[in-house]
Amino acid sequence: MEPIEILAHLASVGTPPDAPSAFDLAVGLDGYTDHLSRETLPFLAGGGCELQFIYGQYGRGKTHFLQTIGEVARRSGYVTAYVDCRMGQSPFKSMQDTYRMIADAMIAPATNGDPVRAKGLSGVIRQGLMQSDDVEDRLHAVRTHPGLSPDYRNLVYAFARTETSAGAFSPLGEALASLLRADSGYAVRLGALYRDHPHLPKPIGKLGRRNAAVWLRSLLSLPWALGYPGLVLLFDETERGHSFGSRFSIVQQGHLANLRNFVDHMAVGAFRGVSIHYAVVEDFIELARERLEALSQRIERVHVDLRNADGAPLGNPRAVWVSLDELTEPSPQETDFFLQLGSGIIEIGRQAGMPVERIPSLQEQFGREARTYAESIFEGSVREFVKFAAAAVAREVKCRV
């Protein structure tokens, strides 16, 4: 996006429009992104898995955080999947829904400087084969991978084999791709498929309620099996009341139970090469305590009061349940946080053509407001500051135009 478009989006919404601009505008996350690059990503590349719930007030910047993490992962060659749960969609209403959302959201990393990235599960498989020095070796690795259920790995193998042999579009390839993405609008009968293509491996499965959990585990391990260093999965569930349904509803209870099962499978190492960042509002843990204590017990940490030499609590980037403020230095309770954020927005304005002589005036204005926002007791102070600062910079750009 052009800098002026980024400014307009920031002024209107208060969040960056895409992952690259989020990465450039990230404040206080250098320590965490360094931890991610130095420890977490290599751990995934070795077949490890990690889960983290990040909580914070509405408007604190959790979406910005997820976008930044996704950009770090993409630049390191990882497949990413950003699942936006804020539009009335509940990712764990059923495991089938979870599978479909992730399969659709998967994006392969850019290759050879090409800015166009393959999207969707089919695109990730195609690009994984294209990147392989030995396609036959890669196909064999998929076919024999223990982390994939037999019917799922046969389906992936059949699709990959069809793609490498048929090349361009083929009816068989499209039918297998529809099974992979569990497209309910594309009816595929396995009996007819075997009759017309007797060479296909058996068994080949279809997503259903009974096999949804094992298919989901297979899906998350698939990028690692394809030769990517791993998958970084980002759940953005930060709007109250949208995803879980009404309080104390059956839908909400089912959502929490499915999420508990998901956490259990992660704990026993059922996924390979996967990192999951799940952004939620702060009262999510209270909801879990009320409705499904087994879930809260799994994700809450034992509180140990560790402090640095200045007496400030130490952050723990490895905690399963962690505040975004704990991962941010400086934090939004400090004026430096807003001063740095304002400087980043000013830089976008400079790139958009704002006269450099207007920068001191904006810096002075943001300096006056920084303390007010740092001491604010209202939710959304970070988002509101972004709107305010971006609007002020955009006005200066428009005056120049």
mmCIF file with all atom_site columns, C-alpha atoms in Angstrom, residues 5-87:
data_model
loop_
_atom_site.group_PDB
_atom_site.id
_atom_site.type_symbol
_atom_site.label_atom_id
_atom_site.label_alt_id
_atom_site.label_comp_id
_atom_site.label_asym_id
_atom_site.label_entity_id
_atom_site.label_seq_id
_atom_site.pdbx_PDB_ins_code
_atom_site.Cartn_x
_atom_site.Cartn_y
_atom_site.Cartn_z
_atom_site.occupancy
_atom_site.B_iso_or_equiv
_atom_site.pdbx_formal_charge
_atom_site.auth_seq_id
_atom_site.auth_comp_id
_atom_site.auth_asym_id
_atom_site.auth_atom_id
_atom_site.pdbx_PDB_model_num
ATOM 1  C CA . GLU A 1 5  ? -3.247  4.911   2.092  1.00 0.00 ? 5  GLU A CA 1
ATOM 2  C CA . ILE A 1 6  ? -1.645  3.488   5.220  1.00 0.00 ? 6  ILE A CA 1
ATOM 3  C CA . LEU A 1 7  ? -2.152  6.827   6.998  1.00 0.00 ? 7  LEU A CA 1
ATOM 4  C CA . ALA A 1 8  ? -5.799  6.948   5.959  1.00 0.00 ? 8  ALA A CA 1
ATOM 5  C CA . HIS A 1 9  ? -6.374  3.426   7.253  1.00 0.00 ? 9  HIS A CA 1
ATOM 6  C CA . LEU A 1 10 ? -4.624  4.164   10.557 1.00 0.00 ? 10 LEU A CA 1
ATOM 7  C CA . ALA A 1 11 ? -6.640  7.343   11.062 1.00 0.00 ? 11 ALA A CA 1
ATOM 8  C CA . SER A 1 12 ? -9.896  5.532   10.342 1.00 0.00 ? 12 SER A CA 1
ATOM 9  C CA . VAL A 1 13 ? -9.428  2.168   12.061 1.00 0.00 ? 13 VAL A CA 1
ATOM 10 C CA . GLY A 1 14 ? -6.462  2.567   14.399 1.00 0.00 ? 14 GLY A CA 1
ATOM 11 C CA . THR A 1 15 ? -4.747  -0.649  13.272 1.00 0.00 ? 15 THR A CA 1
ATOM 12 C CA . PRO A 1 16 ? -2.235  -1.211  10.438 1.00 0.00 ? 16 PRO A CA 1
ATOM 13 C CA . PRO A 1 17 ? -3.777  -2.351  7.155  1.00 0.00 ? 17 PRO A CA 1
ATOM 14 C CA . ASP A 1 18 ? -1.309  -5.201  6.564  1.00 0.00 ? 18 ASP A CA 1
ATOM 15 C CA . ALA A 1 19 ? 1.506   -7.159  8.161  1.00 0.00 ? 19 ALA A CA 1
ATOM 16 C CA . PRO A 1 20 ? 4.452   -5.254  6.595  1.00 0.00 ? 20 PRO A CA 1
ATOM 17 C CA . SER A 1 21 ? 3.170   -1.901  7.864  1.00 0.00 ? 21 SER A CA 1
ATOM 18 C CA . ALA A 1 22 ? 2.441   -3.466  11.266 1.00 0.00 ? 22 ALA A CA 1
ATOM 19 C CA . PHE A 1 23 ? 6.020   -4.711  11.440 1.00 0.00 ? 23 PHE A CA 1
ATOM 20 C CA . ASP A 1 24 ? 7.395   -1.272  10.546 1.00 0.00 ? 24 ASP A CA 1
ATOM 21 C CA . LEU A 1 25 ? 5.177   0.407   13.133 1.00 0.00 ? 25 LEU A CA 1
ATOM 22 C CA . ALA A 1 26 ? 5.700   -2.071  15.970 1.00 0.00 ? 26 ALA A CA 1
ATOM 23 C CA . VAL A 1 27 ? 6.772   -0.455  19.249 1.00 0.00 ? 27 VAL A CA 1
ATOM 24 C CA . GLY A 1 28 ? 8.279   -2.236  22.232 1.00 0.00 ? 28 GLY A CA 1
ATOM 25 C CA . LEU A 1 29 ? 8.291   -5.674  20.604 1.00 0.00 ? 29 LEU A CA 1
ATOM 26 C CA . ASP A 1 30 ? 11.974  -5.925  19.706 1.00 0.00 ? 30 ASP A CA 1
ATOM 27 C CA . GLY A 1 31 ? 12.657  -8.205  22.648 1.00 0.00 ? 31 GLY A CA 1
ATOM 28 C CA . TYR A 1 32 ? 9.810   -10.550 21.789 1.00 0.00 ? 32 TYR A CA 1
ATOM 29 C CA . THR A 1 33 ? 10.507  -10.701 18.065 1.00 0.00 ? 33 THR A CA 1
ATOM 30 C CA . ASP A 1 34 ? 14.147  -11.422 18.885 1.00 0.00 ? 34 ASP A CA 1
ATOM 31 C CA . HIS A 1 35 ? 13.007  -14.267 21.156 1.00 0.00 ? 35 HIS A CA 1
ATOM 32 C CA . LEU A 1 36 ? 10.770  -15.497 18.342 1.00 0.00 ? 36 LEU A CA 1
ATOM 33 C CA . SER A 1 37 ? 13.592  -15.488 15.776 1.00 0.00 ? 37 SER A CA 1
ATOM 34 C CA . ARG A 1 38 ? 16.276  -16.817 18.111 1.00 0.00 ? 38 ARG A CA 1
ATOM 35 C CA . GLU A 1 39 ? 14.345  -19.511 19.990 1.00 0.00 ? 39 GLU A CA 1
ATOM 36 C CA . THR A 1 40 ? 10.791  -20.208 18.862 1.00 0.00 ? 40 THR A CA 1
ATOM 37 C CA . LEU A 1 41 ? 11.212  -20.464 15.090 1.00 0.00 ? 41 LEU A CA 1
ATOM 38 C CA . PRO A 1 42 ? 14.279  -22.749 15.254 1.00 0.00 ? 42 PRO A CA 1
ATOM 39 C CA . PHE A 1 43 ? 12.355  -24.888 17.768 1.00 0.00 ? 43 PHE A CA 1
ATOM 40 C CA . LEU A 1 44 ? 9.531   -25.252 15.244 1.00 0.00 ? 44 LEU A CA 1
ATOM 41 C CA . ALA A 1 45 ? 11.956  -26.091 12.455 1.00 0.00 ? 45 ALA A CA 1
ATOM 42 C CA . GLY A 1 46 ? 13.128  -29.006 14.596 1.00 0.00 ? 46 GLY A CA 1
ATOM 43 C CA . GLY A 1 47 ? 9.560   -30.311 14.839 1.00 0.00 ? 47 GLY A CA 1
ATOM 44 C CA . GLY A 1 48 ? 8.522   -28.628 18.082 1.00 0.00 ? 48 GLY A CA 1
ATOM 45 C CA . CYS A 1 49 ? 5.211   -26.942 18.860 1.00 0.00 ? 49 CYS A CA 1
ATOM 46 C CA . GLU A 1 50 ? 4.204   -23.984 21.009 1.00 0.00 ? 50 GLU A CA 1
ATOM 47 C CA . LEU A 1 51 ? 0.940   -22.382 22.133 1.00 0.00 ? 51 LEU A CA 1
ATOM 48 C CA . GLN A 1 52 ? 0.444   -18.922 23.634 1.00 0.00 ? 52 GLN A CA 1
ATOM 49 C CA . PHE A 1 53 ? -2.668  -16.966 24.622 1.00 0.00 ? 53 PHE A CA 1
ATOM 50 C CA . ILE A 1 54 ? -2.079  -13.196 24.543 1.00 0.00 ? 54 ILE A CA 1
ATOM 51 C CA . TYR A 1 55 ? -4.594  -11.064 26.403 1.00 0.00 ? 55 TYR A CA 1
ATOM 52 C CA . GLY A 1 56 ? -5.167  -7.350  26.805 1.00 0.00 ? 56 GLY A CA 1
ATOM 53 C CA . GLN A 1 57 ? -7.843  -4.690  26.842 1.00 0.00 ? 57 GLN A CA 1
ATOM 54 C CA . TYR A 1 58 ? -9.849  -3.846  23.765 1.00 0.00 ? 58 TYR A CA 1
ATOM 55 C CA . GLY A 1 59 ? -7.832  -1.536  21.511 1.00 0.00 ? 59 GLY A CA 1
ATOM 56 C CA . ARG A 1 60 ? -4.534  -2.412  23.187 1.00 0.00 ? 60 ARG A CA 1
ATOM 57 C CA . GLY A 1 61 ? -2.886  -3.600  19.957 1.00 0.00 ? 61 GLY A CA 1
ATOM 58 C CA . LYS A 1 62 ? -3.328  -7.380  19.917 1.00 0.00 ? 62 LYS A CA 1
ATOM 59 C CA . THR A 1 63 ? -4.168  -7.429  16.203 1.00 0.00 ? 63 THR A CA 1
ATOM 60 C CA . HIS A 1 64 ? -1.071  -5.310  15.545 1.00 0.00 ? 64 HIS A CA 1
ATOM 61 C CA . PHE A 1 65 ? 0.972   -7.807  17.581 1.00 0.00 ? 65 PHE A CA 1
ATOM 62 C CA . LEU A 1 66 ? -0.321  -10.782 15.573 1.00 0.00 ? 66 LEU A CA 1
ATOM 63 C CA . GLN A 1 67 ? 0.395   -9.037  12.276 1.00 0.00 ? 67 GLN A CA 1
ATOM 64 C CA . THR A 1 68 ? 3.949   -8.315  13.425 1.00 0.00 ? 68 THR A CA 1
ATOM 65 C CA . ILE A 1 69 ? 4.519   -11.933 14.461 1.00 0.00 ? 69 ILE A CA 1
ATOM 66 C CA . GLY A 1 70 ? 3.162   -13.113 11.112 1.00 0.00 ? 70 GLY A CA 1
ATOM 67 C CA . GLU A 1 71 ? 5.522   -10.838 9.202  1.00 0.00 ? 71 GLU A CA 1
ATOM 68 C CA . VAL A 1 72 ? 8.544   -12.065 11.189 1.00 0.00 ? 72 VAL A CA 1
ATOM 69 C CA . ALA A 1 73 ? 7.557   -15.659 10.413 1.00 0.00 ? 73 ALA A CA 1
ATOM 70 C CA . ARG A 1 74 ? 6.973   -15.013 6.706  1.00 0.00 ? 74 ARG A CA 1
ATOM 71 C CA . ARG A 1 75 ? 10.341  -13.320 6.348  1.00 0.00 ? 75 ARG A CA 1
ATOM 72 C CA . SER A 1 76 ? 11.886  -16.437 7.886  1.00 0.00 ? 76 SER A CA 1
ATOM 73 C CA . GLY A 1 77 ? 10.231  -18.763 5.364  1.00 0.00 ? 77 GLY A CA 1
ATOM 74 C CA . TYR A 1 78 ? 7.335   -20.061 7.479  1.00 0.00 ? 78 TYR A CA 1
ATOM 75 C CA . VAL A 1 79 ? 3.802   -20.746 6.326  1.00 0.00 ? 79 VAL A CA 1
ATOM 76 C CA . THR A 1 80 ? 1.366   -18.474 8.188  1.00 0.00 ? 80 THR A CA 1
ATOM 77 C CA . ALA A 1 81 ? -2.372  -18.499 8.745  1.00 0.00 ? 81 ALA A CA 1
ATOM 78 C CA . TYR A 1 82 ? -4.180  -15.477 10.202 1.00 0.00 ? 82 TYR A CA 1
ATOM 79 C CA . VAL A 1 83 ? -7.706  -16.415 11.309 1.00 0.00 ? 83 VAL A CA 1
ATOM 80 C CA . ASP A 1 84 ? -9.898  -13.371 11.975 1.00 0.00 ? 84 ASP A CA 1
ATOM 81 C CA . CYS A 1 85 ? -12.588 -14.436 14.442 1.00 0.00 ? 85 CYS A CA 1
ATOM 82 C CA . ARG A 1 86 ? -14.125 -11.010 14.956 1.00 0.00 ? 86 ARG A CA 1
ATOM 83 C CA . MET A 1 87 ? -16.957 -11.091 12.426 1.00 0.00 ? 87 MET A CA 1
#
